[in-house]
XYZ file of C-alpha atoms in Angstrom:
706
model
C 2.326 -33.319 -6.351
C 1.537 -36.580 -4.465
C 0.110 -36.658 -1.035
C 1.622 -38.952 1.529
C -1.652 -39.780 3.325
C -4.969 -41.377 2.689
C -8.409 -39.562 2.362
C -9.052 -37.666 5.581
C -11.289 -35.082 7.215
C -10.115 -31.588 8.125
C -12.199 -28.894 9.606
C -15.716 -30.458 8.972
C -15.065 -31.160 5.235
C -13.546 -33.954 3.215
C -10.190 -33.558 1.580
C -9.141 -36.007 -1.183
C -5.589 -37.114 -0.970
C -3.355 -37.100 -4.095
C -2.019 -34.490 -6.537
C -3.336 -30.953 -6.821
C -3.565 -30.281 -10.582
C -5.364 -26.972 -10.804
C -5.641 -24.144 -8.401
C -8.377 -21.462 -8.573
C -7.393 -18.247 -6.734
C -10.374 -16.684 -5.091
C -8.902 -13.127 -5.401
C -7.570 -10.680 -7.801
C -4.438 -8.554 -8.646
C -1.038 -9.101 -7.004
C -1.874 -12.037 -4.772
C -3.465 -14.070 -7.597
C -0.362 -13.411 -9.806
C 1.815 -14.389 -6.787
C 0.067 -17.869 -6.343
C 0.040 -18.469 -10.131
C 3.699 -17.896 -10.225
C 4.457 -20.658 -7.740
C 1.767 -23.008 -9.587
C 3.650 -22.550 -12.864
C 7.065 -23.410 -11.118
C 5.228 -26.699 -9.856
C 3.459 -27.534 -13.010
C 0.147 -26.878 -11.544
C -2.753 -25.405 -13.709
C -4.296 -22.078 -12.764
C -7.777 -20.634 -12.900
C -8.696 -16.963 -12.359
C -12.006 -15.289 -11.332
C -12.607 -11.629 -12.201
C -15.109 -8.841 -11.900
C -16.232 -6.744 -14.906
C -13.772 -3.990 -13.538
C -10.949 -6.545 -13.561
C -11.614 -7.938 -17.113
C -8.302 -6.504 -18.409
C -6.191 -7.335 -15.288
C -2.912 -9.155 -15.708
C -3.956 -11.924 -13.392
C -6.677 -12.784 -15.812
C -4.399 -13.043 -18.820
C -1.833 -15.025 -16.961
C -4.293 -17.841 -15.795
C -4.923 -21.087 -17.823
C -8.670 -20.296 -17.478
C -10.625 -17.445 -16.279
C -14.177 -17.176 -15.084
C -16.260 -13.900 -15.098
C -18.038 -12.845 -11.832
C -20.766 -10.274 -13.092
C -20.582 -7.050 -11.393
C -17.901 -4.597 -10.067
C -18.149 -4.377 -6.265
C -16.648 -6.930 -3.848
C -20.236 -7.764 -2.644
C -21.280 -8.471 -6.202
C -18.090 -10.584 -7.106
C -15.213 -11.624 -4.995
C -17.415 -11.997 -1.810
C -19.879 -14.315 -3.614
C -18.453 -17.741 -2.377
C -21.069 -19.644 -4.305
C -19.997 -18.222 -7.592
C -16.480 -18.875 -6.841
C -16.971 -22.507 -6.055
C -19.067 -22.889 -9.210
C -16.330 -21.282 -11.156
C -13.847 -23.736 -9.789
C -15.937 -26.754 -10.645
C -16.754 -25.535 -14.247
C -13.033 -24.878 -14.932
C -11.885 -28.345 -13.627
C -10.013 -26.856 -10.855
C -9.552 -29.161 -7.728
C -8.367 -26.707 -5.188
C -9.023 -23.115 -4.121
C -6.501 -20.705 -2.723
C -8.123 -17.621 -1.089
C -5.261 -15.264 -1.139
C -5.809 -12.447 1.479
C -8.752 -10.210 2.136
C -12.191 -10.934 0.797
C -13.158 -14.652 1.828
C -9.717 -15.669 2.949
C -10.762 -15.775 6.588
C -14.422 -16.768 6.043
C -15.141 -20.120 7.697
C -18.498 -20.684 6.000
C -16.546 -20.241 2.547
C -13.828 -22.686 3.624
C -16.511 -25.162 4.609
C -18.336 -24.726 1.418
C -15.150 -25.401 -0.591
C -14.661 -28.674 1.260
C -18.271 -29.713 0.990
C -17.954 -29.268 -2.850
C -15.092 -31.898 -2.870
C -12.462 -29.365 -3.473
C -9.081 -28.875 -1.628
C -8.990 -25.906 0.603
C -5.433 -24.389 0.721
C -5.831 -23.017 4.073
C -6.179 -23.950 7.745
C -9.035 -26.105 9.162
C -12.326 -24.607 9.297
C -12.413 -24.869 13.067
C -9.154 -22.833 13.303
C -10.742 -20.025 11.055
C -13.895 -19.983 13.130
C -11.893 -19.686 16.459
C -9.605 -16.868 15.298
C -12.502 -15.233 13.157
C -13.676 -13.323 16.122
C -11.076 -11.109 17.601
C -13.130 -10.981 20.794
C -13.198 -14.789 21.162
C -9.690 -15.268 19.937
C -8.259 -13.068 22.683
C -10.030 -15.119 25.360
C -8.714 -18.448 23.892
C -5.010 -17.001 23.588
C -5.218 -15.720 27.311
C -6.168 -19.265 28.368
C -3.365 -20.820 26.318
C -0.716 -18.659 27.986
C -0.322 -16.076 25.289
C -0.099 -12.536 26.662
C -3.211 -10.323 25.589
C -4.586 -6.799 25.732
C -7.963 -6.793 27.416
C -10.907 -6.337 25.144
C -13.396 -3.483 26.033
C -17.067 -3.393 25.501
C -17.874 -0.300 23.485
C -20.844 0.388 25.783
C -18.499 0.431 28.766
C -15.680 2.548 27.668
C -15.087 5.595 29.885
C -12.665 8.543 29.806
C -10.218 6.413 32.053
C -9.890 3.985 29.078
C -8.985 6.679 26.473
C -7.424 6.476 23.934
C -9.205 3.346 22.548
C -8.887 1.600 19.194
C -12.016 0.434 17.515
C -11.467 -2.671 15.565
C -13.486 -4.912 13.102
C -13.939 -8.332 14.737
C -14.039 -10.119 11.356
C -11.267 -8.558 9.270
C -8.073 -6.522 9.098
C -6.191 -4.302 6.607
C -7.183 -0.994 8.505
C -10.866 -1.376 7.451
C -13.224 -0.615 10.469
C -10.387 0.629 12.679
C -10.605 4.066 14.240
C -8.778 5.742 17.159
C -10.947 7.596 19.525
C -9.347 10.173 22.062
C -12.734 11.968 22.998
C -15.474 10.140 24.550
C -18.065 12.269 22.666
C -16.750 10.947 19.390
C -17.095 7.205 20.399
C -20.721 6.573 19.203
C -20.046 8.278 15.639
C -16.732 6.519 15.308
C -18.293 3.198 16.184
C -20.969 3.627 13.619
C -18.465 4.605 10.886
C -16.280 1.460 11.713
C -19.251 -0.712 11.643
C -20.239 0.587 8.160
C -16.686 0.015 6.799
C -16.526 -3.551 8.481
C -19.975 -4.472 6.902
C -18.610 -3.070 3.452
C -15.185 -4.781 3.478
C -16.048 -8.057 5.350
C -19.913 -8.552 5.463
C -19.892 -8.366 9.183
C -20.307 -5.113 11.153
C -19.119 -6.525 14.552
C -16.602 -4.136 16.170
C -14.828 -4.025 19.640
C -12.450 -1.800 21.496
C -9.196 -2.154 23.083
C -6.590 0.195 24.872
C -4.604 2.041 22.265
C -0.763 2.145 22.702
C 0.274 5.393 21.142
C 3.868 4.238 20.406
C 3.677 0.481 20.148
C 5.704 -1.682 17.864
C 3.801 -4.075 15.516
C 5.667 -7.361 15.332
C 4.257 -10.603 13.908
C 5.493 -14.090 13.526
C 5.080 -16.243 10.538
C 3.980 -19.782 11.436
C 3.663 -22.851 9.232
C 2.088 -26.107 10.518
C 1.541 -29.312 8.663
C -1.008 -32.037 9.237
C 1.461 -34.153 11.373
C 1.525 -31.872 14.366
C 4.806 -29.992 13.307
C 4.670 -26.147 13.709
C 7.443 -23.781 12.552
C 7.892 -20.272 13.762
C 9.446 -19.212 10.564
C 10.638 -15.792 11.529
C 9.292 -12.479 12.823
C 8.500 -9.285 10.730
C 8.158 -5.647 12.043
C 5.327 -3.748 10.454
C 5.120 -0.662 12.721
C 5.121 2.067 10.161
C 1.410 2.297 9.231
C -1.132 4.754 7.876
C -4.715 4.500 9.032
C -3.718 1.267 10.807
C -2.612 -0.404 7.445
C 0.892 -1.397 7.028
C 3.120 0.720 4.743
C 6.602 -0.560 5.287
C 7.437 -4.098 6.589
C 10.738 -5.827 7.411
C 12.447 -9.015 8.524
C 14.032 -9.477 10.943
C 12.523 -6.847 13.433
C 14.977 -4.092 14.387
C 13.351 -3.923 17.766
C 14.038 -7.649 18.471
C 17.505 -7.302 17.102
C 18.252 -4.436 19.409
C 16.735 -5.966 22.499
C 18.466 -9.355 21.969
C 21.832 -7.636 21.153
C 21.634 -5.621 24.330
C 20.688 -8.775 26.375
C 23.745 -10.656 24.845
C 26.035 -7.806 26.063
C 24.986 -8.260 29.779
C 23.435 -6.219 32.527
C 25.455 -3.187 32.024
C 24.585 -2.755 28.420
C 21.044 -3.044 29.213
C 21.264 -0.501 32.110
C 22.947 2.033 29.655
C 20.509 1.875 26.933
C 18.317 4.702 25.899
C 14.943 3.034 26.730
C 13.604 3.402 30.180
C 12.996 0.491 32.309
C 14.481 -3.173 32.217
C 14.488 -5.241 29.274
C 11.860 -8.135 29.629
C 12.501 -11.903 29.513
C 12.682 -14.426 32.257
C 15.521 -16.620 32.687
C 17.628 -14.809 30.189
C 15.323 -15.857 27.312
C 15.525 -13.713 24.170
C 12.817 -11.589 22.858
C 12.766 -13.697 19.659
C 12.560 -17.030 21.424
C 9.778 -15.625 23.661
C 7.863 -14.443 20.484
C 8.362 -17.791 18.740
C 7.250 -19.621 21.727
C 3.919 -17.437 21.987
C 3.373 -17.942 18.358
C 3.580 -21.744 18.547
C 1.413 -21.788 21.606
C -1.155 -19.790 19.606
C -1.056 -22.247 16.567
C -1.041 -25.324 18.636
C -4.076 -24.172 20.733
C -6.263 -24.177 17.775
C -4.712 -27.168 16.050
C -3.614 -25.060 13.131
C -2.487 -26.165 9.661
C -0.899 -24.217 6.850
C 0.406 -20.667 6.768
C -0.679 -18.136 9.381
C 0.543 -15.077 11.168
C 0.330 -14.420 14.858
C 0.301 -10.495 15.459
C 1.701 -8.853 18.600
C 1.971 -5.284 19.819
C 5.302 -4.840 21.584
C 6.801 -2.062 23.689
C 10.457 -0.757 23.796
C 11.098 -3.140 26.765
C 10.407 -6.291 24.919
C 7.046 -6.980 26.420
C 4.368 -7.899 23.790
C 0.703 -8.676 23.682
C -1.449 -10.773 21.277
C -3.435 -8.749 18.684
C -4.827 -11.393 16.367
C -4.021 -14.360 14.318
C -4.533 -13.962 10.656
C -5.501 -17.403 9.341
C -4.099 -16.757 5.962
C -0.941 -15.644 3.904
C -0.056 -12.071 4.711
C 0.630 -9.304 2.250
C 4.027 -8.938 3.653
C 5.039 -12.571 3.293
C 7.848 -11.783 0.825
C 10.175 -10.421 3.460
C 10.038 -13.771 5.259
C 10.640 -15.694 2.131
C 13.595 -13.606 1.416
C 15.207 -14.117 4.905
C 14.592 -17.826 4.972
C 14.839 -18.918 1.303
C 11.379 -20.501 1.484
C 8.543 -20.310 -0.914
C 5.653 -20.006 1.431
C 2.966 -20.668 -1.202
C 4.672 -23.831 -2.238
C 4.611 -24.976 1.440
C 0.993 -23.990 1.538
C 0.313 -26.212 -1.384
C 2.247 -29.087 -0.062
C 0.592 -28.929 3.399
C -2.840 -28.882 1.694
C -1.818 -32.049 -0.173
C -0.904 -33.646 3.025
C 2.807 -33.672 2.892
C 4.877 -33.041 5.807
C 7.172 -30.050 6.483
C 10.773 -30.594 5.662
C 12.873 -32.099 8.491
C 14.842 -28.952 9.242
C 13.653 -25.484 9.371
C 16.109 -23.021 7.383
C 18.132 -20.609 9.213
C 17.562 -16.798 8.945
C 19.658 -14.921 6.518
C 20.263 -11.306 5.620
C 17.576 -8.593 5.754
C 14.493 -7.748 3.669
C 12.317 -4.567 3.600
C 8.955 -4.362 1.736
C 7.223 -1.263 0.868
C 3.714 -0.999 -0.414
C 3.380 1.326 -3.381
C -0.093 2.851 -3.199
C -2.073 5.017 -5.597
C -2.680 7.711 -2.935
C -1.753 11.118 -1.890
C -0.219 11.253 1.637
C 0.019 15.027 1.668
C -3.903 15.286 1.169
C -5.253 12.861 3.854
C -3.959 9.768 2.072
C -6.776 10.327 -0.763
C -6.856 7.210 -2.864
C -6.306 7.810 -6.623
C -7.841 6.131 -9.633
C -7.045 6.118 -13.341
C -4.491 4.734 -15.828
C -0.946 3.550 -14.741
C 0.600 4.504 -17.972
C 4.035 3.086 -17.084
C 5.529 1.286 -14.087
C 9.109 0.463 -14.203
C 11.301 -0.340 -11.039
C 15.091 -0.523 -11.601
C 17.361 -3.003 -10.222
C 14.498 -5.696 -10.275
C 16.078 -9.090 -10.170
C 12.797 -11.085 -10.084
C 9.075 -11.012 -9.799
C 7.218 -13.203 -7.429
C 10.263 -15.217 -6.648
C 12.748 -15.683 -3.864
C 16.129 -13.954 -4.516
C 19.300 -15.688 -3.686
C 21.467 -12.561 -4.203
C 21.072 -9.006 -3.119
C 18.575 -7.155 -5.209
C 15.001 -5.896 -5.751
C 11.928 -8.176 -5.948
C 8.742 -6.874 -7.588
C 5.205 -8.301 -6.779
C 2.640 -6.259 -8.537
C -0.921 -6.607 -9.934
C -0.576 -3.865 -12.557
C 1.392 -3.545 -15.708
C 1.850 -0.471 -18.132
C -1.599 0.900 -19.003
C -3.457 -1.033 -16.187
C -6.374 1.114 -14.782
C -6.770 1.597 -11.067
C -10.498 1.530 -10.261
C -12.484 2.594 -7.254
C -13.703 -0.705 -6.030
C -10.571 -2.128 -4.593
C -7.542 -1.452 -2.506
C -5.345 1.151 -4.485
C -2.040 -0.876 -3.923
C 0.023 -0.923 -7.032
C 2.822 -3.025 -6.030
C 5.014 -4.524 -3.305
C 8.605 -3.485 -3.788
C 11.042 -5.574 -1.838
C 14.766 -5.376 -1.184
C 17.072 -8.181 -0.098
C 20.610 -7.586 1.163
C 23.016 -8.915 3.705
C 22.434 -5.886 6.121
C 19.443 -3.690 6.972
C 21.402 -0.558 5.942
C 22.113 -1.958 2.456
C 18.562 -3.147 2.086
C 17.101 0.263 3.009
C 19.682 2.140 0.573
C 18.845 -0.279 -2.322
C 15.148 0.161 -1.993
C 15.189 3.880 -1.644
C 17.346 4.273 -4.734
C 15.199 1.801 -6.758
C 11.995 3.778 -5.720
C 13.487 7.211 -6.492
C 14.590 6.169 -9.996
C 11.490 4.274 -10.675
C 9.252 5.260 -13.587
C 5.766 5.562 -12.379
C 3.625 7.526 -14.713
C -0.080 8.468 -14.589
C -1.236 8.594 -10.933
C -0.069 10.248 -7.780
C 1.530 7.710 -5.559
C 3.171 7.538 -2.086
C 6.580 6.927 -3.658
C 8.163 9.972 -2.361
C 6.951 9.323 1.212
C 8.506 5.760 1.001
C 11.890 7.038 -0.037
C 11.982 9.716 2.604
C 10.916 7.121 5.205
C 13.676 4.652 4.139
C 16.356 7.439 4.330
C 15.109 8.879 7.569
C 17.591 8.813 10.455
C 14.990 7.376 12.743
C 14.115 4.496 10.395
C 17.855 3.745 9.861
C 18.312 3.627 13.598
C 15.427 1.117 13.934
C 13.068 3.532 15.830
C 9.867 2.585 13.826
C 6.968 2.722 16.146
C 3.311 3.061 15.052
C 3.480 6.779 15.687
C 6.208 7.324 12.998
C 4.286 9.700 10.833
C 2.995 11.679 13.625
C 6.367 11.843 15.343
C 8.315 12.873 12.142
C 5.818 15.200 10.582
C 3.742 13.642 7.732
C 3.897 16.971 5.745
C 7.713 16.736 5.761
C 7.857 13.076 4.915
C 5.288 13.368 2.099
C 7.067 16.421 0.340
C 8.369 15.907 -3.153
C 11.644 14.268 -3.505
C 12.833 16.719 -6.142
C 13.788 20.256 -5.062
C 11.939 23.302 -6.461
C 15.122 24.289 -8.236
C 15.462 20.736 -9.819
C 11.793 20.619 -10.625
C 12.164 23.874 -12.588
C 15.104 22.565 -14.471
C 13.203 19.412 -15.393
C 10.279 21.556 -16.617
C 12.797 23.451 -18.846
C 13.903 20.047 -20.174
C 10.173 19.239 -20.948
C 9.676 22.466 -22.774
C 12.684 21.957 -24.959
C 11.689 18.371 -25.705
C 8.228 19.595 -26.568
C 9.708 22.073 -29.017
C 11.646 19.150 -30.729
C 8.442 17.213 -30.865
C 6.636 20.129 -32.387
C 9.391 20.637 -34.894
C 9.360 17.174 -35.945
C 5.513 17.413 -36.575
C 5.825 20.651 -38.530
C 5.534 20.744 -42.307
C 7.854 23.753 -42.256
C 10.543 21.972 -40.258
C 12.969 21.685 -43.155
C 12.491 25.416 -44.204
C 13.318 27.147 -40.891
C 15.668 26.661 -37.914
C 14.089 25.204 -34.785
C 12.182 27.767 -32.957
C 12.434 30.314 -35.698
C 10.377 33.429 -35.487
C 10.227 36.493 -37.774
C 10.520 38.667 -34.626
C 13.577 37.104 -33.083
C 13.632 39.342 -29.992
C 10.431 37.565 -28.673
C 11.072 34.382 -26.652
C 8.817 31.225 -27.073
C 6.658 30.385 -24.074
C 5.421 27.113 -22.808
C 3.398 26.720 -19.737
C 3.017 23.785 -17.305
C 1.205 23.234 -14.036
C 2.769 21.383 -11.044
C 0.579 19.950 -8.253
C 2.940 21.301 -5.637
C 4.555 24.556 -6.977
C 1.831 25.864 -9.313
C 2.244 27.311 -12.800
C 5.583 27.535 -14.539
C 6.258 29.506 -17.721
C 9.250 28.555 -19.618
C 10.545 31.342 -21.911
C 13.257 30.512 -24.164
C 14.963 31.544 -27.503
C 17.019 29.400 -29.873
C 20.168 31.230 -31.080
C 22.990 30.275 -33.521
C 24.944 29.071 -30.406
C 22.311 27.182 -28.628
C 19.327 28.212 -26.532
C 18.870 31.111 -23.993
C 16.362 30.293 -21.107
C 15.046 33.151 -19.047
C 16.059 32.641 -15.385
C 18.642 29.924 -16.292
C 21.741 31.855 -17.392
C 24.552 29.691 -18.684
C 22.336 26.698 -19.169
C 23.789 24.800 -22.197
C 21.670 22.554 -24.531
C 23.991 19.397 -25.468
C 21.251 17.431 -27.273
C 17.495 17.502 -27.659
C 14.928 14.912 -28.909
C 11.300 14.626 -28.120
C 11.858 11.919 -25.551
C 15.454 12.841 -24.226
C 17.189 16.141 -23.264
C 20.788 16.497 -22.009
C 21.621 19.846 -20.467
C 24.978 21.211 -19.107
C 23.893 22.967 -15.894
C 26.269 25.718 -14.508
C 27.579 25.436 -10.978
C 30.233 27.013 -8.593
C 32.784 24.411 -9.895
C 31.802 24.181 -13.398
C 28.938 22.785 -15.443
C 27.443 19.299 -14.792
C 25.607 17.410 -17.514
C 22.156 16.165 -16.568
C 20.050 13.902 -18.630
C 16.251 13.875 -18.623
C 13.780 11.536 -20.093
C 10.342 12.854 -21.214
C 7.201 10.858 -21.692
C 3.680 12.308 -22.576
C 0.186 11.001 -22.029
C -2.191 13.555 -23.381
C -1.561 16.743 -21.324
C 0.366 14.811 -18.765
C 4.200 15.210 -19.087
C 6.456 12.884 -16.885
C 10.123 13.869 -16.544
C 12.471 11.288 -15.069
C 16.090 11.965 -13.944
C 18.486 11.249 -11.273
C 17.471 14.432 -9.672
C 14.021 13.039 -8.833
C 10.669 12.423 -10.707
C 8.463 15.211 -11.965
C 5.089 15.228 -13.315
C 3.250 18.333 -14.752
C 0.181 19.224 -16.827
C 0.910 20.993 -20.176
C -1.333 24.033 -20.281
C -3.107 25.170 -23.417
C -2.228 28.657 -24.764
C -5.736 29.686 -24.191
C -8.337 28.494 -21.638
C -11.937 27.817 -22.073
C -14.048 30.047 -19.772
C -16.777 27.202 -19.481
C -14.082 25.028 -17.761
C -13.727 27.328 -14.765
C -15.386 26.464 -11.505
C -16.805 28.867 -8.951
C -14.742 29.979 -5.952
C -15.419 27.759 -2.803
C -16.463 24.776 -4.959
C -15.830 21.350 -3.360
C -14.559 18.957 -6.009
C -14.735 15.189 -5.702
C -11.177 14.094 -4.929
C -11.866 10.587 -6.402
C -14.599 8.707 -7.893
C -16.964 7.158 -5.354
C -20.432 7.004 -3.786
C -22.142 9.718 -1.563
C -23.093 7.851 1.565
C -24.001 10.656 4.008
C -24.750 14.362 3.914
C -23.645 16.596 6.918
C -25.382 19.760 5.974
C -28.147 21.208 3.748
C -28.268 23.787 0.990
C -28.457 27.313 2.695
C -26.800 26.038 5.959
C -24.220 28.342 7.696
C -21.159 26.086 7.935
C -17.714 26.546 9.609
C -14.326 25.820 8.109
C -13.490 22.191 8.444
C -17.104 21.076 9.115
C -18.035 17.885 7.302
C -20.366 18.487 4.402
C -20.541 14.882 3.017
C -18.997 11.480 3.084
C -17.871 9.536 0.079
C -17.109 5.848 -0.066
C -14.195 4.803 -2.385
C -11.871 1.712 -2.208
C -13.619 0.486 0.730
C -12.928 3.403 2.882
C -14.875 6.551 4.043
C -13.621 10.009 3.220
C -14.895 13.122 4.626
C -15.402 16.234 2.382
C -15.217 19.382 4.616
C -16.027 23.086 4.233
C -13.014 24.892 2.748
C -14.044 28.060 4.671
C -16.675 29.526 6.960
C -19.734 30.644 5.044
C -23.026 29.526 3.430
C -23.490 26.324 1.731
C -24.885 28.006 -1.447
C -25.273 24.788 -3.576
C -25.408 21.035 -2.813
C -25.262 19.091 -6.002
C -25.397 15.516 -4.890
C -27.751 13.191 -2.919
C -27.060 10.040 -0.887
C -26.257 7.015 -3.141
C -25.212 9.097 -6.024
C -22.034 7.966 -7.923
C -19.654 10.755 -8.662
C -16.509 11.065 -10.807
C -13.262 12.844 -9.797
C -13.573 16.495 -10.240
C -17.276 16.684 -9.910
C -18.421 19.841 -8.219
C -20.137 18.412 -5.209
C -21.114 21.678 -3.266
C -20.169 25.322 -3.125
C -19.505 27.374 -0.063
C -19.738 31.194 -0.352
C -17.082 32.470 2.136
C -18.191 35.140 4.698
C -16.722 38.486 4.113
C -14.416 39.569 6.765
C -15.214 42.864 8.418
C -12.293 45.414 8.099
C -10.409 45.852 11.471
């Protein structure tokens, strides 16, 4: 890549004009793989950095060179700017791409990169500094004519301001963000937000602003070159969030499309719309035009260069307010790539080399939806999960880390089969992105791909994502930030497979296990499958489901097939250790169903078009030493104990916090399961615990007879 300019100075550091030959990505996982993919397409060399926990990560194997950062935690590794710069110099890299998170919006790191004679693939240092403080950035945007929500001093918040949102000044991604509806909770929530912000960004500064319960999160992708040209590339809607972190993102925004379609139909259509109040927009200007104008004003006010995102909170009338500007590439950038045909990382590299943006900005095309597939349990307070990903296979995938030209599914992931999800980093497994001509087609395609995906080993939010994509409110474009509260998280996070279909899948697993046992038996050739000298007694296999408990499958092989208790008329068509075909009786005749079975220790994964099922195969006899006392609080994830809320011998109430764990850069509260006495407290502050560790025991109070 050849620069079109001579040596110049940007943001207080020197940038050398000329080709970029080798890029170090100061990040990990999916974003490192994403940048490497574009570098390979451009013939640019790649360098990775990795923590000890990431030594076997795919991004390490894919790079031309990889440098170890000793340690595991972000503070020891990916937040050590001096180690990353030294790695780039030692590997012969001449440019650093920061990805997102970690040091991507750290002005001192950007300055150090430039001072080391390396190319910084990001905006000028001054722009990062100006937008680095959300407090100061709002004042600057207000002065530039961009609509803003007023910032509140935490010390001055009163009941009249409630609810308020606490936000970390130095970062994003949901870290350090808390909603407060009771003034009595403000101090503790601020302290917790400060701890999270310090852990994630190295800066504990937080501030408050008015919280809009049902706002719409809409952001505009901007791209600016070094010649004064700024593109507003397109808007994205990212309103469906958990803990203020985006879960579903799409382009274009359904709210913008709805508002502008109504405006195009004239005043009568606007008056008859469902939403109360007039649609905003002076002089007939569309909402999209107003958003793009505000985003360009924001970028130009700080002399921006490269890729960035201007985030707004909008209401149903089409009014919007500046939230923040992310001076980096966003996690959800693929939906903009799909709806423009642009490779945004390629543009970043070109701008960093001093090349101008193309003469013409591409027109928008089609619709794209991205979901973040997390290793977490939405039904249990979004608890993050850790452990091996035995298999991840998304059907209909037409490409990875690339812009699709035809309808299909794109996969951007940081894990592969047998990757291990640890406790030190965000638990996102993959971004699964659909692209189609219409929003309805994109939603249907993505939901089907997720339902039929093989994801073995960890609990994920897959079922929730499918239910969201198929929900009538989502399909109607009603996707505000209160979506999970409005539509009942418990319902949305319920398993995709029905209890009847789960039971049928477990029958298939039992029959497949029988075939596996027969294949391993030395007597297999001497007796029929399932043979017993007392033929009247059925065979029994037991499995445990996370949602429906223990299932006992009782079956007998006969001369004509198999008889399964509770499943009259079920016909076995074929059976193998990894595949079972059953003819399932119904009101209008039998239907053939195919089940695929995979085993990983005692974990059994059953995949079929009916829905995914994962169960634990139970031993015939249990070890009494493995039983835990009633009332035991088990660690739901590996983590570090950071606070204690009670002492051994204390009387505690149901729901009272007993201790706090920090895992995956978030705090998790462990509460009393019942009212009683804390009879045992087995941990201390600072102690590292593994999943399943007995943290404490609460002896429940006996209820007096009425």
